[in-house]
């Protein structure tokens, strides 16, 4: 498995991550990222198939809350950081995608 | 006249004896900040009025005999990655410039409820990604020992504030060493609690499975006092431990006796040697000598998978971070930038332009790597594999803790390097975290205690002590013992040897 | 916005050449008091952004905590659907960007759903079809956008959007079928019956209002065609915006015809998401996606695994209502319906309504008569579901009671129904407001009968002669005079009395 990233691959990842990288950044980042990737690729084959993955340092399970209402933010607090708002809602530029 | 060089515990005693008041102490801290922070740049936002009001309330409680905590009235600085209601919280990033959270992080709420006036928010590497604070969008912080050098990162602001007596104590966060490494290079104490030991609610997440909030102080006792205030179960954090903290302050008092008879101290082979500065190693070995004289039994242990810790960390962290940072999209809070040359930009256009303008280089690098590591076709090889190697690292710790009660190493491979020296070389920067990263991967607690000054450059180095998960008290006991022994050897605190700062009279 | 002329192959022809395979993904919005991961109220409606907190707004630093009740509801749904309940499972992040998703990832479940491998036996025109289920898992709902500035209020052509996050974080259970094959021409009916009966089951569990018109039951329809007898699965399309049982059926039918048209022409089906339009009865293509969406799933690190103990699962199994097949058999016996009558009731999606109407005091026969007769007719005319007409079982029972009392006759009852459909109030209010009560004043009736007899001497003579059948004309005259507000039977009695 190749552990380097081409400029095109970086551009594709930037689209997935919604960052408009400039050409200069693409030129600059791709080699840096390749170096990092090469180094992290060193873990290939270190763990056998039967080693379980850890997603948590401590083995907690079944942490729940009861279905009881707790105080909310006021609409003013909720909207306090909004770059734009209208009718007590967050105003966002036109959405191109489909309804989800 | 308040001596701002005193520890928080001593200041609390002075408040108790009436030698000073919280208002006086808080004002003195604010004055000190005004005096020296121009050179240090530890603070991003000040909270003067609110701090003085809190100080006044503290003094009133004291008069009424209803103290809120052991540190009631002692001012504190808070790393800008923690949500503070009414005070800007930027995480060192342009994308959150001017953002004022409508809520407090749990640790902040506990600190306020304990009566500690919050002086202000401290500088950090953007979104806690870094080891030097050079990646802050608001300029770097300077090491009080040598202003041309880095104070460590990502929590350089908190460490520098405490090291330069602008605040007696501070809150930091540690994902791969961001409390401990700045502690080492500034001659202060820093603790990363057991994962889950302190609430993460309100901590802007970098890597959820690695992050912890912890104390940044000048003494081990101060860390224990602050840890006991902020720690413990939080129902708002599903990963927090539902058990009482061990008795940390008591462990400090036990350790301060200087007797470590029967304590097995394990030196980790893989956390030392090549890549470690000679002066750092020299101070490390001397500290080890002192512990032996105090009755500890030193053994060498090998944790063979630690050599993979850096790679594992730099896969897990970017993966989690890339997802955590997706929320910064210009829709609900933070920066909104309209792209050039597009007449009616769409939401997508605005998202992309904003994230481009609002995130710095290191953040972009890690988001890209994280996106890659999680993408289909690569998940098993990268993120999936890293989570397995993580298990092996935890197993190494478990095996090592059969043979030793604590594991030790130098906290960081080098002393503070020059500002600008490593900022363009990501891999070189990442190597600063070699010794601190394994603890975050396994979730075990760690403390960094100043071990002395390196001969080559006269700059501080740190001694790291790690313990099994939930055994934070062991870190405090052994840390306190070493601190006591070194204090004796030095004849006074290490920070007394730091050079004077501009405008400072000594 | 493209509406290229699609070639639709006649339905019967489709089946000559192709075998359809169906897949249904149904989202159920739970009726818990609070959201999936925070303590905000999970209520419908309300002023925008009043039921939000740092967690469901996705503010930096916020963290989720799992709602126990939602887990319970998920398990109960799974048990009712004959699923295995996971011994250990986790939440996962589904990463994609969309302004109504505050974190730009949805906390959902990926390869570890809480319920898996179940089935539901569906009654389709008297036949039982076993629909196999892949999984049921927990996830959270998104906020709601209102699109501003465009001509239609739809997303395309809008200038900007306003987002309300009240709905963000409300618990959803997603139920996914395995591919449903071998149903041939019944595919549209099977799809409809599945969704309708799944709804009944959800309502019987008490975990959701499950109303498609309110968005607390949502269905996405997947369809593919394969050459007849090939045993293969073709390329499928997913159709969204299917907002009623009727739409489910129509959308399946339409897509079958459309797919056949494409395949007959030798072209390939584009794997895509399509949008159903109830008004025009067609699907249109969603926006072409240049990047296949890679959701980059990974286990949610802010949550710990859910490991329901077997004791808890058994305890919840004990709270299940009887299963649909048992329930139907029991009700049929109780109500004395024939197989055909029962089948029609279930098929019309009226089972619950009939049951509630009987509980409100009507006889089974009367309940069936109204729901499957007049109300079904009205629903069909307007393209609505009978449950969405605004007429409640209590209303229907009251109308029948008034008829039984003699206060209304059938014709008047229908007028009351008009009033109910128009939202004029309760039956009693409508009777009063419209003055519809049957006149039972004997004096007035008698006078009216006398008047009719006097006005129609020839008819009266015939009746006196014994031609009782002629009474109809007089009865009609009296009813007209009384504006229908008389009991026709009593009028007849009076006519015959007076002319005997």
PDB file of C-alpha atoms in Angstrom, chain B residues 55 63 98 112 138 151 164 176 212 221 234 257-258 305 323 370 383 449 455 500:
ATOM      1  CA  UNK B  55     -12.961  38.030  44.479  1.00  0.00           C
ATOM      2  CA  UNK B  63     -16.133  37.006  56.481  1.00  0.00           C
ATOM      3  CA  UNK B  98     -14.904  36.578  19.278  1.00  0.00           C
ATOM      4  CA  UNK B 112     -16.487  29.195  39.826  1.00  0.00           C
ATOM      5  CA  UNK B 138      -3.095  35.030  17.807  1.00  0.00           C
ATOM      6  CA  UNK B 151       6.785  27.626  26.231  1.00  0.00           C
ATOM      7  CA  UNK B 164       5.805  34.017  35.254  1.00  0.00           C
ATOM      8  CA  UNK B 176      -0.669  13.919  23.882  1.00  0.00           C
ATOM      9  CA  UNK B 212      -8.289  15.261  29.525  1.00  0.00           C
ATOM     10  CA  UNK B 221       0.196  20.187  46.265  1.00  0.00           C
ATOM     11  CA  UNK B 234     -20.127  14.312  35.549  1.00  0.00           C
ATOM     12  CA  UNK B 257       7.660  13.102  53.842  1.00  0.00           C
ATOM     13  CA  UNK B 258      10.321  12.003  51.368  1.00  0.00           C
ATOM     14  CA  UNK B 305       5.050  -1.310  21.369  1.00  0.00           C
ATOM     15  CA  UNK B 323     -14.875  14.822  12.541  1.00  0.00           C
ATOM     16  CA  UNK B 370      -7.862  12.283   9.478  1.00  0.00           C
ATOM     17  CA  UNK B 383      -7.608   4.054  11.822  1.00  0.00           C
ATOM     18  CA  UNK B 449       7.587  17.585  37.945  1.00  0.00           C
ATOM     19  CA  UNK B 455      23.622  21.999  31.696  1.00  0.00           C
ATOM     20  CA  UNK B 500      13.741  38.670  35.549  1.00  0.00           C
TER      21      UNK B 500
END
